Coordinates of C-alpha atoms in Angstrom, one line a residue:
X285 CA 106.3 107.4 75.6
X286 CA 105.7 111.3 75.5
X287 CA 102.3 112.4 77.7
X288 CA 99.9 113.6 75.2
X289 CA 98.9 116.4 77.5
X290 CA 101.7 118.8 78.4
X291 CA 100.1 119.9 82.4
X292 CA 96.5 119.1 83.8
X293 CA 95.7 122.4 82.5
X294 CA 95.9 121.1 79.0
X295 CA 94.0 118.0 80.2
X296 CA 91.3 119.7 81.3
X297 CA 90.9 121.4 78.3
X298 CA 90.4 118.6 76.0
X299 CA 89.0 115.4 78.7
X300 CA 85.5 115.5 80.1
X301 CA 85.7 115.2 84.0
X302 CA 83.2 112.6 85.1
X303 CA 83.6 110.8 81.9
X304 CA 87.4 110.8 81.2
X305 CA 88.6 111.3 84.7
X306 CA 87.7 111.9 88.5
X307 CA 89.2 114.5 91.3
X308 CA 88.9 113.0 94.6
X309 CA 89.9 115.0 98.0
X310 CA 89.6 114.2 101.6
X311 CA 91.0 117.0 104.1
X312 CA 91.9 115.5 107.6
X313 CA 91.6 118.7 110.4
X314 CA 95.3 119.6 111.6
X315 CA 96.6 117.0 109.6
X316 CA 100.7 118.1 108.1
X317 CA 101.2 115.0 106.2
X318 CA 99.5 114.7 102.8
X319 CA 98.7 111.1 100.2
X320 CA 98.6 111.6 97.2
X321 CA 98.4 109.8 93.9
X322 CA 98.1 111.6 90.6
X323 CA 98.3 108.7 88.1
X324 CA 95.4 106.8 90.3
X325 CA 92.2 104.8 88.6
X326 CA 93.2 102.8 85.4
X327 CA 96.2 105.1 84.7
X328 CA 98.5 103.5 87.1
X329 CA 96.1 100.9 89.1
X330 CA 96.7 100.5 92.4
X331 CA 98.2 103.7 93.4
X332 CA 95.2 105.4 94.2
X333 CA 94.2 102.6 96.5
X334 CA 96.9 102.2 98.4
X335 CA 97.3 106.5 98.4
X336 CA 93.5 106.1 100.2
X337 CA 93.6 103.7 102.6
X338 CA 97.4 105.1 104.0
X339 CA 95.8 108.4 104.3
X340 CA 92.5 107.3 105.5
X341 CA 91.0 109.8 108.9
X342 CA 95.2 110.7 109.3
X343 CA 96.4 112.4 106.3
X344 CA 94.9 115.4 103.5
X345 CA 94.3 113.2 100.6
X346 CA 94.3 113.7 97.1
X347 CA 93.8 111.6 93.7
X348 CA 93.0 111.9 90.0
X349 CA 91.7 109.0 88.4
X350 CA 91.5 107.8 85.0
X351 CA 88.5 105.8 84.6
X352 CA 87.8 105.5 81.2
X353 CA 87.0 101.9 79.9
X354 CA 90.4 101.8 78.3
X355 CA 93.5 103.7 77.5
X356 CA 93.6 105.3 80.7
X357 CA 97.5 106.0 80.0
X358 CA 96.6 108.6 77.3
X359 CA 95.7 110.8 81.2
X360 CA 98.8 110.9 82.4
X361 CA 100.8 114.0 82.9
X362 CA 104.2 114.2 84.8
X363 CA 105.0 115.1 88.5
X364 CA 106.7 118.1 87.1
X365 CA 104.0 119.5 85.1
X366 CA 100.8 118.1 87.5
X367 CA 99.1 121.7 88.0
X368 CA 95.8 120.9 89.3
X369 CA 94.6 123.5 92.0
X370 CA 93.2 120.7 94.5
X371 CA 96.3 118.8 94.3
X372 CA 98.5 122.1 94.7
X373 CA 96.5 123.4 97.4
X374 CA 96.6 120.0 99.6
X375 CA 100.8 119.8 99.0
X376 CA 101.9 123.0 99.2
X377 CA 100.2 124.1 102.4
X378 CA 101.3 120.1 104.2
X379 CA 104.9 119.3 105.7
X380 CA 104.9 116.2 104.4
X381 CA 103.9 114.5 101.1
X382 CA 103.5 110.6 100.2
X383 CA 103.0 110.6 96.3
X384 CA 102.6 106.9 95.6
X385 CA 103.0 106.0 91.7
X386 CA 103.2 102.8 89.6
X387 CA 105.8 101.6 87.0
X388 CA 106.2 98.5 85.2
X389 CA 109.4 97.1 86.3
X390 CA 111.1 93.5 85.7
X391 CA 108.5 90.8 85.1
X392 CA 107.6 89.3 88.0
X393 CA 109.6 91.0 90.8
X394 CA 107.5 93.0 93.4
X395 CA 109.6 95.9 94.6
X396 CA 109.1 99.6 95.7
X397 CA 111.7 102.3 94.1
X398 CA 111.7 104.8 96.6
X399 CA 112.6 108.7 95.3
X400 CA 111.8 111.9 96.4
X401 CA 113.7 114.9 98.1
X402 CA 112.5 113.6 102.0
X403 CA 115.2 111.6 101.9
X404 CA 114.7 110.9 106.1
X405 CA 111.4 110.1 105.7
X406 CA 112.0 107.9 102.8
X407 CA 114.9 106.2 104.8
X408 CA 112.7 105.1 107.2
X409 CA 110.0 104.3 105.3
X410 CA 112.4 102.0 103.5
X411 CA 113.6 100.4 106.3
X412 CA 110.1 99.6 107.5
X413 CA 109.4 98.0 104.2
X414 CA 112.3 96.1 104.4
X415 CA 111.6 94.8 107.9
X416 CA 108.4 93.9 106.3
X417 CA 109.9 91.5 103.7
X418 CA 109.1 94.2 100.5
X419 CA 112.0 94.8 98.7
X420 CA 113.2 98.5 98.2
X421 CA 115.3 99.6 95.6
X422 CA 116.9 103.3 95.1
X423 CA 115.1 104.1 92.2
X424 CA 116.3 105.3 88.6
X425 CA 116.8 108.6 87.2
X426 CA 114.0 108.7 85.4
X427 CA 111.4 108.6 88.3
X428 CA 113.4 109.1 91.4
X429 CA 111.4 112.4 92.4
X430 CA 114.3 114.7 92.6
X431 CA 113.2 117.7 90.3
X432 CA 112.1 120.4 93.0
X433 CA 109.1 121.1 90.5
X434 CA 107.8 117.6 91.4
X435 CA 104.5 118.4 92.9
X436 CA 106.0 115.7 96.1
X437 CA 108.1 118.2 96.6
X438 CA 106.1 121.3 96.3
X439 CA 105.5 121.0 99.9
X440 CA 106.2 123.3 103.0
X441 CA 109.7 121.9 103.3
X442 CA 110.1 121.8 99.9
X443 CA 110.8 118.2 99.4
X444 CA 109.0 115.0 100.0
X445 CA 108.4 111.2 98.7
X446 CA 107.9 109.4 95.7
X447 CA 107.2 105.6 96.0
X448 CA 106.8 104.0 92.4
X449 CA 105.5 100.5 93.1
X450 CA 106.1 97.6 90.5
X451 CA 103.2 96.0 88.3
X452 CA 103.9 93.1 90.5
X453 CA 104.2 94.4 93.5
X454 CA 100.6 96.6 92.5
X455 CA 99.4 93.3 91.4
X456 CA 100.1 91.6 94.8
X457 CA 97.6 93.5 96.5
X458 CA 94.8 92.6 95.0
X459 CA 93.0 88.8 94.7
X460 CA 94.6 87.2 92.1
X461 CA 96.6 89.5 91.0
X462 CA 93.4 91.4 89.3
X463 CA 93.8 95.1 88.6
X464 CA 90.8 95.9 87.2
X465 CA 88.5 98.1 87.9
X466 CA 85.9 95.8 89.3
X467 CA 88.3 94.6 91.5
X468 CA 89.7 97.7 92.8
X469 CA 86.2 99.4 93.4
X470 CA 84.9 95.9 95.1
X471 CA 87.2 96.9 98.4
X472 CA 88.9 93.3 98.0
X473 CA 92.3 93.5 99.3
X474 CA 95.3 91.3 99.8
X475 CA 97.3 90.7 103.1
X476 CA 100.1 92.5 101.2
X477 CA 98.2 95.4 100.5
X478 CA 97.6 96.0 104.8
X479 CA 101.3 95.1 105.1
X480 CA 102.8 97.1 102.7
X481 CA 100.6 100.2 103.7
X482 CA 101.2 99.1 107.3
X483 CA 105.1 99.5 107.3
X484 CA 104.4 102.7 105.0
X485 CA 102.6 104.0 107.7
X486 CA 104.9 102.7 110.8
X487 CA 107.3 105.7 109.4
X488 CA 104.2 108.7 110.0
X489 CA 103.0 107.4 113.2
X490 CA 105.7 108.8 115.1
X491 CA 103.9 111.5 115.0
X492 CA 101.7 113.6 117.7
X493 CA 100.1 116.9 118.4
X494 CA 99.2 118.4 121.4
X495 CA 96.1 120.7 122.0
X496 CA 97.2 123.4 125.0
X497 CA 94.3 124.8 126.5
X498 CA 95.4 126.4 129.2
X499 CA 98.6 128.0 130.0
X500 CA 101.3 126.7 132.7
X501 CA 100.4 123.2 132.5
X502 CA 102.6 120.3 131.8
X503 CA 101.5 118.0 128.8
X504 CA 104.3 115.4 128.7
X505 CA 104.6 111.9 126.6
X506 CA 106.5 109.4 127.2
X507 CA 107.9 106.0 127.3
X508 CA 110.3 103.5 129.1
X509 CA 114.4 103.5 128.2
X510 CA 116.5 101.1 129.8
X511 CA 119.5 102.6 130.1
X512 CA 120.6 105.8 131.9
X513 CA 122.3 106.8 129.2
X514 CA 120.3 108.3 125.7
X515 CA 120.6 109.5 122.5
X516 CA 117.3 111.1 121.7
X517 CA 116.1 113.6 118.8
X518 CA 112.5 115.0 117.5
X519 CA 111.4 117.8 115.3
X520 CA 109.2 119.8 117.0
X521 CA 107.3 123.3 116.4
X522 CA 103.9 125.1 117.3
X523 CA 100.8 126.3 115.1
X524 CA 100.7 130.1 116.3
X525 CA 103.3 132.8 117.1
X526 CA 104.2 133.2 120.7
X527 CA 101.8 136.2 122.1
X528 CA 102.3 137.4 125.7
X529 CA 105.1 134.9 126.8
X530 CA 107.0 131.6 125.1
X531 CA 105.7 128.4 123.7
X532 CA 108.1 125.8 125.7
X533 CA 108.9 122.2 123.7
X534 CA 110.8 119.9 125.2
X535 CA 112.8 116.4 124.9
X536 CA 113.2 114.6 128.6
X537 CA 115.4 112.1 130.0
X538 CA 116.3 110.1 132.6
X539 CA 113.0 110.6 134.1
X540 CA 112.0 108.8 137.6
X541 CA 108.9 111.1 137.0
X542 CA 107.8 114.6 135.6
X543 CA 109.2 116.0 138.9
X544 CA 112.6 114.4 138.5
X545 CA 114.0 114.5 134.7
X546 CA 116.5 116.4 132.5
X547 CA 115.5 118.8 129.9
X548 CA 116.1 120.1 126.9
X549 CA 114.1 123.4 126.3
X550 CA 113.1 124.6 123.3
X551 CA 111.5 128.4 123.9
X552 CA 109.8 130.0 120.8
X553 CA 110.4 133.7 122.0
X554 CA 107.4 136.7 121.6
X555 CA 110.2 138.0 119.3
X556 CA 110.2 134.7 117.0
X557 CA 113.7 133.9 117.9
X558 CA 115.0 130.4 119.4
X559 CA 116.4 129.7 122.6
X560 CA 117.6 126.1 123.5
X561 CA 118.5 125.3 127.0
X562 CA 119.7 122.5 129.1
X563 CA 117.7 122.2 132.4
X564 CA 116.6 119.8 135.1
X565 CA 113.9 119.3 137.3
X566 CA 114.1 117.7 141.1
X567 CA 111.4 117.4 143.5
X568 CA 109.3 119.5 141.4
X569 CA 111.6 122.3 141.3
X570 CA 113.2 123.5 138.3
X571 CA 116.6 124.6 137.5
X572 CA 118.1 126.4 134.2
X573 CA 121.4 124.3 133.8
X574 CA 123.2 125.9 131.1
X575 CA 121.7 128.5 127.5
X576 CA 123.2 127.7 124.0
X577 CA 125.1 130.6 122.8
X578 CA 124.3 130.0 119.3
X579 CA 121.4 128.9 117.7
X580 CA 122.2 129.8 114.3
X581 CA 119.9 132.4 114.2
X582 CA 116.6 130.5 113.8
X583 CA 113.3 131.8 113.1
X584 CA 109.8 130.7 114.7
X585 CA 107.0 130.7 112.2
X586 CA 103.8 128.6 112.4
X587 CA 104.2 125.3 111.6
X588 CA 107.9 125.7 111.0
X589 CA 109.4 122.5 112.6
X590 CA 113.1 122.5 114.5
X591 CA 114.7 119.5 115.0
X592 CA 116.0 119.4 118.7
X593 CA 118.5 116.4 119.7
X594 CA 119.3 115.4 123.1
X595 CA 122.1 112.8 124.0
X596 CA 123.1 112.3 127.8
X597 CA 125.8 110.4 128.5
X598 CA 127.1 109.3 132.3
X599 CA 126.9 113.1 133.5
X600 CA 127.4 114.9 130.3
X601 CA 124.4 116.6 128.9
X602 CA 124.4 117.9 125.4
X603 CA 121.9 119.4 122.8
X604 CA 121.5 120.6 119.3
X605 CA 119.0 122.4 117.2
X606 CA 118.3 123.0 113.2
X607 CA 115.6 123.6 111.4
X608 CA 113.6 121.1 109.7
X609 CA 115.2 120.6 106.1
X610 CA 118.5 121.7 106.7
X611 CA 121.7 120.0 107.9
X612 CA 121.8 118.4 111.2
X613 CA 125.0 120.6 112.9
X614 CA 128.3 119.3 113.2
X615 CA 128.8 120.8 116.8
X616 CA 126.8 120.7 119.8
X617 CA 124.8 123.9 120.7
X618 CA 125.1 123.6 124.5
X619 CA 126.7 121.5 126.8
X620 CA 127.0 120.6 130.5
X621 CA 128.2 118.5 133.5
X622 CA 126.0 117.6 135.7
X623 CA 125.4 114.1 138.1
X624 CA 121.9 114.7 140.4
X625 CA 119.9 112.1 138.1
X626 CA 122.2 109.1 137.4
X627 CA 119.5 105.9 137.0
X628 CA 117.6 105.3 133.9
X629 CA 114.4 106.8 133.5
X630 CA 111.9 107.3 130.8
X631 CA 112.3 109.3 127.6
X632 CA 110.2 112.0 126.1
X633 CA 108.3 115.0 125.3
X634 CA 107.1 118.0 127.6
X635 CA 104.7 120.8 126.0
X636 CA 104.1 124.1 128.6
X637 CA 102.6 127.4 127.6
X638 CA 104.7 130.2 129.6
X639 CA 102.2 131.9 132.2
X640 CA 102.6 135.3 130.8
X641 CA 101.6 133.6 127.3
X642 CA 98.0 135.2 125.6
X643 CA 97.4 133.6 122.8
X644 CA 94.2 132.5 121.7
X645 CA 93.8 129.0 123.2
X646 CA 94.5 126.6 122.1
X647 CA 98.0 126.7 121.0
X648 CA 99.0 123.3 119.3
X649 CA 102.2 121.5 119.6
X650 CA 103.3 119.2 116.9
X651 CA 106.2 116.2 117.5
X652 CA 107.4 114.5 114.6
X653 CA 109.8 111.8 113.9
X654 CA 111.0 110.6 118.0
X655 CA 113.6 108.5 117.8
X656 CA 116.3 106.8 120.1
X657 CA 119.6 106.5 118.3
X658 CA 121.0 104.9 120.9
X659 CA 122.1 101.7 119.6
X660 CA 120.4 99.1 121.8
X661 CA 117.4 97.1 121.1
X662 CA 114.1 98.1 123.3
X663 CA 110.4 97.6 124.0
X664 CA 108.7 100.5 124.8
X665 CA 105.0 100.9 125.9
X666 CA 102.8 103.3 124.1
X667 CA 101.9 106.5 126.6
X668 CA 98.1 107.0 125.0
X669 CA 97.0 103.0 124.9
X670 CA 99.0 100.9 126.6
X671 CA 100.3 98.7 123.6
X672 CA 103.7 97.4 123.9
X673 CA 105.8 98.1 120.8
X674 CA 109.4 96.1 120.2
X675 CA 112.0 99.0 118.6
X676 CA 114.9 97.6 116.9
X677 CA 118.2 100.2 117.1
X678 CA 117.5 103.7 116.1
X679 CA 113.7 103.0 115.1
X680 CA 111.5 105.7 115.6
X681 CA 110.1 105.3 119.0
X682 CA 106.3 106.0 119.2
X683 CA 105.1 108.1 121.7
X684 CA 101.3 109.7 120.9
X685 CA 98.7 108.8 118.4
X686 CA 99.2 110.5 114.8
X687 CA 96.6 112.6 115.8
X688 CA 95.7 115.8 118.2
X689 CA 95.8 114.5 121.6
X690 CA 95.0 117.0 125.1
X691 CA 96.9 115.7 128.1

């Protein structure tokens, strides 16, 4: 059935807000992610909810809700053409976008049709479903997300996810299957509901920022590994230009402690180039093991994420960068031999301002998506609480809460 409105613009024009429909929108400081549900209230019940409570104190939220008494379907106006200004400004200036969506579906069969043009994030939000017993289909044509005019994808990268959830499944969250509107406003929820928006979540809380306050200090994150050997990547980028000297991000390994550990170094330069380096660190000193020749000519921007992956294997050391929404390279960017740390160690992040660096403090630096492809099955403890955390192979491995953290 053809939308009777052709954009919200047209909406606007002829529906009463307060009466017709509500704009809801909670900004979260620093967040990059965004939750989202345009078709929320009676238009597509149970998408707004869920959009809410995943975003809840962690993500920019957005919703417009139909609450009319009846024939809230009359409001709805297609991803491609969605062009209200709150909902615009909340995707296009985050990373990330979770639009959540309903659709009717076969009778009876819960399931999640997972679109979009994140197709990373939505792989791993996916699998965490499926751990969680929901079942995920690819979903059809029709509302798979993949139009870059989709306002999902209107983001910074230029993609993100769509996650059109059955009547049944919708219906699963709520007592009795109830999707009214007295139901949804009471707050009563189902054990699905805080699973399903559990495992959605387990895919964002990868995630971590770190405030720098001061310049030539260590802030590092991390987390047990097993075995000597590793397979580690993140995205990683900073929320300012480099002033006065580098911003430093790195991925560690094989550390005995922050003294003794392997590096890989990514330096956003004064100049806003990239330089990636192998280095390691013994007794506290630290020595420059090898500098990538090519790094494809990347540019650092604020808030522009680079995806750095590390893999150490016996006494090779290799490492490869690209920027966030492009192609992961074929060929490693720099490689060396080198045998000084040999016994397994932890795994994770380093963040250090350069000592000539004068930027205005403080100078964030944002971690997304850690993960351990190493196929091996691990437990790994949780730097910032303590909480021990079972990984199955090439889960994302959580270091930091999904918020801004100063070490």
């Amino acid at each position: 059935m053809p939308d009777l409105y052709s954009s919200y613009t047209d909406l606007a024009a002829h529906e009463t807000e307060g009466v017709a429909y509500e704009r809801r929108s909670v900004p979260v400081a620093s967040a990059t992610w965004c939750s989202i549900a345009i078709h929320g209230g009676g238009i597509e019940p149970g998408s707004g909810e869920m959009a809410r409570y995943v975003a809840e104190g962690r993500m920019n939220h957005y919703e417009f809700a139909g609450i009319l008494p009846s024939n809230n379907s009359r409001l709805h106006v297609t991803s491609t053409n969605f062009d209200e200004p709150v909902c615009q400004g909340v995707v296009f200036n985050s990373r990330r976008c979770l639009s959540f969506h309903g659709y009717t579906g076969a009778a009876g069969i819960p399931e999640t049709s997972l679109g979009g043009l994140d197709t990373d994030t939505a792989a791993r939000i996916g699998a965490a479903l499926g751990r969680a017993g929901f079942r995920v289909v690819d979903a059809a044509q029709e509302i798979n997300g993949s139009d870059p005019l989709n306002i999902a994808n209107r983001t910074l990268l230029g993609a993100g996810v769509q996650l059109e959830m059955s009547n049944a499944l919708r219906a699963s969250f709520f007592p009795g299957g109830d999707l009214s509107r007295a139901t949804r406003d009471s707050g009563q929820r189902t054990s699905a509901f805080y699973a399903y928006a559990n495992a959605v979540l387990s895919a964002y809380n990868n995630q971590g920022m770190v405030s720098q306050g001061s310049i030539n200090v260590s802030r590092w994150t991390t987390v047990p590994w097993p075995s000597p050997d590793l397979d580690i990547v993140a995205a990683m980028g900073t929320d300012k230009l480099a002033v006065g000297g580098p911003h430093f991000l790195h991925l560690a390994g094989r550390m005995a402690d922050t003294n003794n550990c392997y590096l890989a170094r990514l330096a956003c330069n004064t100049d806003q180039t990239i330089t990636l380096t192998l280095r390691k660190r013994l007794s506290g000193t630290e020595t420059l093991l090898a500098t990538a020749s090519n790094t494809g000519g990347l540019v650092h921007a604020p808030g522009r994420m680079f995806w750095v992956r590390l893999q150490i294997t016996g006494s090779t050391l290799r490492a490869r960068v690209w920027q966030d929404g492009t192609a992961e390279p074929p060929d490693w960017a720099v490689t060396v031999a080198d045998s000084s740390l040999t016994a397994a160690g932890a795994i994770g992040t380093r963040s250090i301002l350069s000592t000539a660096n004068t930027n205005t403090l403080p100078v964030v630096a944002s971690y997304d998506g850690f993960q351990q492809l190493t196929p091996q099955r691990m437990t790994v403890t949780r730097s910032v609480n303590g909480v021990n955390k079972s990984h199955s192979p090439g889960a994302p491995v959580q270091l930091a809460q999904p918020a801004i953290v100063a070490l």
